[in-house]
Amino acid sequence: MTATILVVDDEPDLEALILQKFRRQVREGLVSFMFARDGLEALQSLEKHPHVDLVVSDINMPRMDGLSLLAKLQESEEKKSTIIVSAYGDMSNIRTAMNRGAFDFLTKPIDFSDLEATIDKTLRHIEVLREARRRQVEAERAHASLSRYFSPELAKRLAASVGDGTEVTWRDVAVIFTDITGFTSLVETAVPELLGELLNEYVAGMTDVVFAHEGTVAKVIGDAIEVLFNAPSDQPDYTRRAVACAQELDVWAEAFRERWKAKDVNFGATRIGVHAGPALVGNFGGSRFFDYTAYGDTINTAARLEGANKLLGTRICVSATVANAVEHFKGRPIGDLVLRGRSEPLRAYEPLSAASFAAPATSRYGEAFARLEAGDSNAMPAFAALVGSHADDPLANFHLKRLLNGAKGARMQIE
């Protein structure tokens, strides 16, 4: 790449002398020269040719001297590296030039070997600065993109080493899928301004919860959110994080519903599915876009578990893979779900808060479920008694209805 140098000097013979002394470099395309007779002409030339890399300027010139030019150059947005060359080599001029941002100072008569070495050194310095600026812009652009997916600290770490951790690879991950009940109906009835306010507040709040647990937001499609744990960075406790995040998402979403209900807006419940297993994870956006996401059966299963909540009456449904991996998991069994597209059943659980898990009703549910699983005829009266005392338990209601309809055991088909 050819470096462009602007020489500012009112000596008429200097242009020919410089072109003669640097003829090899000019011929080889290493440098090209432009010339101006004073500071004002130099500023006009720079305005027309902003690609100039380096300014070499005399001090004593008509209209605008070199030190005034130097001050103007430092005021501009893109400060041009400048070498001052002058017959006035006293300490006062040197200090003034350096204080105004000169990169170096040479005295006349010009020693062209010294000038060539100084130009080479300055151009190398300019290239280092440009590379640093390029990296900074690249990092800022990467951080802006990564912040859509990752918590602030993780986005900062990834942006500092762009590309690391985002290549496509197989990873063991925990996946959360969320969706809003009845959102399509809300879209069809709500005015755009209200819908925009609702959805923006909802997605922002849900994302804040995810980031608090250091999860990765892989997708936001309308009202649906896909969250990953153990990607892109390793998280030894990723299943525990996923369950804790799912429960906090549920709490936040229910509080959000109540706030808007007080404004006479019926916002649906958020359904959540959680599963863990291997997935193909990484940036699938090619060279033009950044699209960090995951593919595979693990992802599909989490989405199916989210949808199962609709039939079960629950809001959170996690797989046994997740529940068994979390030490001291607090929850109750839902049953063996045969999800759409699968032939083998998958045991699912409903995670509970510590208070709910310790409540007597949970023990009674566990006893009723054990009878259901064993095919015990006493399962029906056990669930009936539970519903009689806790009519607001949708899962107990679900099992009672199944039994009343002749179902047996804990296995059920989920379409």
XYZ file of C-alpha atoms in Angstrom:
415
model
C 0.000 0.000 0.000
C 1.391 3.402 -1.017
C 1.880 5.931 1.786
C 0.920 9.527 0.858
C 3.069 12.291 2.331
C 2.205 15.993 2.232
C 5.301 18.229 2.284
C 4.593 21.824 3.379
C 7.450 24.250 2.614
C 7.777 27.543 0.761
C 11.270 26.791 -0.681
C 10.735 26.438 -4.465
C 13.551 23.920 -4.988
C 12.499 21.490 -2.246
C 9.830 19.684 -4.319
C 12.299 18.682 -7.054
C 14.930 17.741 -4.473
C 12.586 15.441 -2.513
C 11.266 13.758 -5.674
C 14.879 13.149 -6.757
C 16.026 11.785 -3.383
C 12.957 9.494 -3.028
C 12.707 8.503 -6.714
C 13.273 4.786 -5.975
C 10.546 4.670 -3.305
C 8.159 6.599 -5.607
C 8.948 4.292 -8.540
C 8.350 1.185 -6.421
C 5.037 2.567 -5.182
C 6.125 2.750 -1.552
C 5.359 6.468 -1.209
C 3.780 9.325 -3.119
C 4.267 13.023 -2.397
C 2.002 16.063 -2.423
C 3.261 19.609 -1.886
C 1.908 22.850 -0.379
C 3.612 26.262 0.039
C 2.127 27.235 3.418
C -0.220 26.119 6.200
C -3.423 27.394 4.579
C -2.678 25.648 1.295
C -1.883 22.497 3.287
C -5.262 22.559 5.066
C -7.064 23.057 1.724
C -5.130 20.143 0.238
C -5.963 17.891 3.208
C -9.630 18.748 2.874
C -9.548 17.562 -0.744
C -7.278 14.590 -0.018
C -8.110 13.216 3.456
C -6.209 9.991 2.676
C -2.861 11.728 3.368
C -0.905 9.594 5.855
C 1.849 11.935 7.008
C 2.652 15.665 7.010
C 6.235 16.995 6.796
C 6.188 20.735 7.491
C 8.576 23.686 7.715
C 8.007 26.287 10.469
C 8.712 29.657 8.840
C 6.173 30.138 5.986
C 3.887 32.973 4.790
C 0.150 33.213 5.732
C 0.261 30.266 8.195
C 3.458 28.967 9.783
C 4.185 25.324 10.558
C 3.492 25.536 14.302
C 0.033 27.073 13.653
C -0.617 24.355 11.062
C 0.410 21.738 13.610
C -2.106 23.116 16.117
C -4.868 23.010 13.465
C -3.997 19.427 12.551
C -4.311 18.352 16.182
C -7.757 19.977 16.419
C -9.116 17.884 13.540
C -10.979 14.624 14.112
C -8.280 12.563 12.417
C -5.039 13.922 13.798
C -2.308 13.693 11.168
C 1.113 12.552 12.318
C 3.509 15.408 11.610
C 7.287 15.791 11.281
C 8.536 19.363 11.731
C 11.598 20.338 9.637
C 13.083 23.777 10.299
C 16.240 25.840 10.301
C 15.038 27.183 13.642
C 16.254 24.311 15.777
C 16.346 26.101 19.107
C 14.861 24.418 22.162
C 11.857 26.786 22.261
C 10.676 25.730 18.788
C 11.345 22.071 19.506
C 9.321 22.199 22.752
C 6.464 24.115 21.101
C 6.330 21.609 18.229
C 6.350 18.621 20.566
C 3.741 20.169 22.880
C 1.483 20.696 19.862
C 1.707 17.033 18.899
C 4.638 16.744 16.472
C 5.846 13.177 16.100
C 9.462 14.238 15.457
C 11.606 17.300 14.727
C 14.448 17.640 12.173
C 16.672 20.635 11.457
C 17.758 22.182 8.204
C 19.783 21.790 6.097
C 17.952 18.500 5.569
C 19.918 15.297 5.986
C 17.907 13.123 3.569
C 19.132 9.868 5.077
C 17.863 11.086 8.449
C 14.603 12.272 6.840
C 14.079 8.887 5.163
C 14.665 7.037 8.439
C 12.337 9.385 10.319
C 9.594 8.989 7.671
C 9.925 5.186 7.819
C 9.697 5.239 11.609
C 6.664 7.554 11.556
C 4.832 5.479 8.947
C 5.379 2.341 11.034
C 3.950 4.186 14.034
C 0.937 5.297 11.957
C 0.302 1.699 10.879
C 0.412 0.515 14.491
C -2.142 3.188 15.460
C -4.389 2.263 12.537
C -4.261 -1.420 13.438
C -5.134 -0.573 17.048
C -8.077 1.559 15.876
C -9.216 -1.187 13.494
C -9.140 -3.721 16.314
C -11.034 -1.352 18.598
C -13.765 -0.776 15.990
C -13.953 -4.517 15.342
C -14.200 -5.241 19.068
C -16.906 -2.577 19.541
C -18.874 -3.973 16.609
C -18.478 -7.496 17.940
C -19.514 -6.417 21.445
C -22.647 -4.728 20.093
C -23.574 -7.928 18.276
C -22.624 -10.280 21.105
C -24.589 -8.244 23.657
C -27.777 -9.471 21.995
C -26.951 -13.030 23.024
C -24.656 -13.005 26.038
C -24.504 -11.425 29.469
C -22.470 -8.175 29.542
C -19.344 -9.720 31.095
C -19.334 -12.683 28.714
C -19.935 -10.424 25.712
C -16.984 -8.300 26.792
C -14.696 -11.345 27.062
C -15.771 -12.714 23.686
C -15.422 -9.335 21.978
C -11.851 -9.032 23.275
C -10.959 -12.166 21.306
C -13.406 -12.157 18.403
C -14.255 -15.634 17.154
C -13.167 -17.592 20.227
C -15.965 -19.734 21.613
C -18.406 -19.055 18.771
C -17.207 -21.638 16.243
C -19.708 -24.396 15.423
C -19.174 -27.463 17.604
C -21.029 -30.190 19.485
C -21.583 -29.255 23.126
C -23.588 -30.603 26.034
C -26.075 -27.839 26.809
C -29.193 -27.148 28.819
C -31.946 -25.481 26.792
C -34.882 -23.347 27.933
C -37.795 -22.637 25.592
C -40.456 -20.105 26.546
C -43.713 -19.118 24.856
C -46.746 -17.018 25.795
C -50.242 -18.498 25.980
C -52.712 -16.821 23.636
C -50.213 -14.380 22.192
C -51.580 -14.718 18.643
C -55.000 -13.540 19.838
C -53.408 -10.592 21.609
C -51.558 -9.624 18.406
C -54.840 -9.616 16.490
C -56.701 -7.433 19.005
C -54.123 -5.071 20.551
C -53.192 -1.750 18.965
C -49.597 -1.659 17.652
C -48.402 0.854 20.256
C -49.629 -1.290 23.139
C -48.280 -4.483 21.618
C -44.889 -2.900 21.060
C -44.720 -1.650 24.642
C -45.816 -5.030 26.027
C -43.420 -7.142 24.014
C -40.432 -4.846 24.448
C -40.876 -4.745 28.223
C -41.445 -8.506 28.343
C -38.392 -9.473 26.255
C -36.150 -6.984 28.082
C -37.221 -8.294 31.497
C -36.887 -11.953 30.510
C -33.461 -11.279 28.996
C -32.310 -9.553 32.191
C -33.265 -12.679 34.151
C -31.364 -14.905 31.694
C -28.257 -12.726 31.874
C -28.415 -12.699 35.688
C -27.975 -16.486 35.519
C -25.261 -16.086 32.817
C -27.385 -17.768 30.168
C -27.168 -17.177 26.421
C -30.170 -15.859 24.498
C -29.973 -17.934 21.316
C -33.222 -16.766 19.721
C -36.051 -14.301 20.221
C -38.832 -14.972 17.736
C -41.846 -12.845 18.542
C -42.925 -13.943 22.008
C -40.743 -17.085 22.066
C -37.294 -17.117 23.656
C -34.621 -19.835 23.407
C -31.910 -19.873 26.084
C -28.701 -21.928 26.292
C -26.491 -22.819 29.230
C -22.940 -24.205 28.997
C -22.449 -22.326 25.736
C -20.266 -20.694 24.635
C -18.331 -20.984 27.917
C -18.158 -24.047 30.138
C -20.510 -23.983 33.146
C -20.087 -27.090 35.313
C -23.451 -26.404 37.007
C -25.328 -25.617 33.798
C -28.366 -27.801 34.606
C -28.769 -26.163 38.009
C -28.519 -22.735 36.381
C -31.133 -23.695 33.808
C -33.661 -24.823 36.436
C -33.034 -21.768 38.629
C -33.355 -19.495 35.597
C -36.593 -21.176 34.479
C -38.131 -20.695 37.926
C -37.092 -17.045 38.093
C -38.417 -16.475 34.559
C -41.736 -17.909 35.728
C -41.838 -15.601 38.762
C -40.966 -12.564 36.645
C -43.471 -13.424 33.913
C -46.301 -13.930 36.438
C -45.519 -10.581 38.074
C -45.496 -9.004 34.605
C -48.939 -10.492 33.910
C -50.309 -9.086 37.169
C -48.959 -5.598 36.422
C -50.676 -5.516 33.050
C -53.831 -7.162 34.369
C -54.192 -4.160 36.672
C -54.243 -2.066 33.465
C -57.019 -4.275 32.015
C -54.638 -6.056 29.630
C -54.907 -9.849 29.655
C -51.401 -11.080 28.944
C -51.099 -14.864 28.731
C -49.057 -17.107 31.022
C -45.507 -17.984 29.978
C -44.902 -21.682 29.359
C -41.375 -23.000 29.850
C -39.672 -26.227 28.732
C -36.195 -27.329 29.864
C -34.045 -30.178 28.534
C -30.328 -31.040 28.414
C -28.123 -33.018 26.052
C -25.783 -32.656 23.059
C -26.436 -29.967 20.440
C -24.644 -28.396 17.510
C -23.858 -24.910 18.801
C -22.117 -21.893 17.285
C -22.342 -18.962 14.912
C -24.461 -19.974 11.924
C -24.580 -16.476 10.416
C -21.769 -16.900 7.903
C -19.339 -14.041 7.268
C -21.995 -11.297 7.041
C -24.157 -11.971 10.117
C -23.681 -13.171 13.677
C -26.306 -15.763 14.570
C -25.296 -17.752 17.634
C -27.755 -20.612 18.033
C -28.111 -24.372 18.483
C -29.587 -27.283 16.542
C -30.390 -30.891 17.319
C -32.812 -33.222 19.074
C -32.035 -31.649 22.459
C -33.349 -28.312 21.203
C -36.459 -29.875 19.681
C -37.207 -31.779 22.894
C -37.037 -28.610 24.998
C -39.501 -26.980 22.591
C -41.846 -29.999 22.831
C -41.698 -29.859 26.649
C -42.667 -26.191 26.528
C -45.680 -27.096 24.413
C -46.635 -29.968 26.752
C -47.459 -27.449 29.479
C -50.560 -26.473 27.534
C -52.067 -29.948 27.957
C -50.707 -30.555 31.464
C -51.831 -27.241 32.942
C -48.310 -26.531 34.205
C -46.082 -23.556 33.428
C -42.673 -25.287 33.716
C -41.859 -28.748 32.433
C -38.302 -30.135 32.762
C -36.951 -33.457 31.584
C -35.600 -36.164 33.889
C -32.201 -35.566 32.254
C -32.178 -32.115 33.816
C -33.843 -33.038 37.121
C -31.466 -35.968 37.723
C -28.428 -33.803 37.020
C -29.383 -31.144 39.595
C -28.262 -31.961 43.114
C -31.171 -31.798 45.583
C -33.657 -31.061 42.782
C -36.954 -29.883 44.242
C -39.934 -30.855 42.130
C -42.656 -33.404 41.512
C -43.063 -35.969 38.734
C -45.438 -35.184 35.891
C -45.317 -38.514 34.098
C -43.782 -40.296 31.117
C -44.451 -38.113 28.090
C -44.358 -39.482 24.556
C -43.628 -36.232 22.746
C -44.491 -35.529 19.136
C -41.901 -37.051 16.829
C -40.598 -39.472 19.489
C -41.417 -43.129 20.123
C -39.808 -43.486 23.549
C -41.352 -41.843 26.646
C -39.501 -39.133 28.517
C -40.031 -38.650 32.256
C -40.881 -35.047 33.048
C -40.993 -33.037 36.265
C -42.422 -29.780 37.505
C -39.809 -27.855 39.525
C -41.107 -26.279 42.741
C -40.022 -23.525 45.059
C -38.554 -24.638 48.387
C -41.771 -23.620 50.185
C -44.039 -25.509 47.770
C -41.796 -28.567 47.825
C -41.976 -28.696 51.631
C -45.771 -28.263 51.716
C -47.909 -31.287 52.786
C -49.780 -31.162 49.464
C -46.585 -32.090 47.616
C -46.167 -35.238 49.690
C -49.795 -36.151 49.083
C -49.310 -35.604 45.352
C -46.219 -37.852 45.442
C -48.221 -40.621 47.116
C -51.063 -40.304 44.580
C -48.596 -40.312 41.676
C -46.844 -43.428 43.012
C -50.214 -45.211 43.002
C -50.882 -43.956 39.466
C -47.514 -45.229 38.309
C -48.118 -48.634 39.911
C -51.588 -48.963 38.362
C -53.189 -48.918 41.836
C -56.984 -48.402 41.696
C -56.667 -46.109 44.733
C -54.904 -43.501 42.563
C -58.221 -41.958 41.514
C -59.574 -41.292 45.041
C -56.107 -40.049 46.068
C -56.100 -37.433 43.311
C -59.768 -36.632 43.951
C -59.009 -35.888 47.587
C -56.061 -33.732 46.563
C -58.184 -31.751 44.094
C -60.912 -31.427 46.740
C -58.516 -29.659 49.092
C -56.439 -27.887 46.435
C -58.733 -27.068 43.532
C -56.098 -24.707 42.114
C -53.642 -27.573 41.428
C -53.825 -27.956 37.611
C -51.533 -30.998 37.478
C -53.591 -32.943 40.031
C -56.710 -31.976 38.065
C -55.069 -33.218 34.863
C -54.285 -36.657 36.318
C -57.762 -36.971 37.850
C -59.406 -36.255 34.486
C -57.160 -38.842 32.814
C -58.165 -41.453 35.358
C -61.821 -40.591 34.991
C -61.421 -41.080 31.236
C -60.011 -44.555 31.746
C -56.288 -43.825 31.470
C -53.877 -46.109 33.305
C -50.305 -45.539 34.459
C -48.071 -42.496 34.133
C -47.437 -42.748 30.393
C -49.231 -40.261 28.139
C -49.121 -39.149 24.505
C -48.428 -35.431 23.933
C -49.346 -34.095 20.517
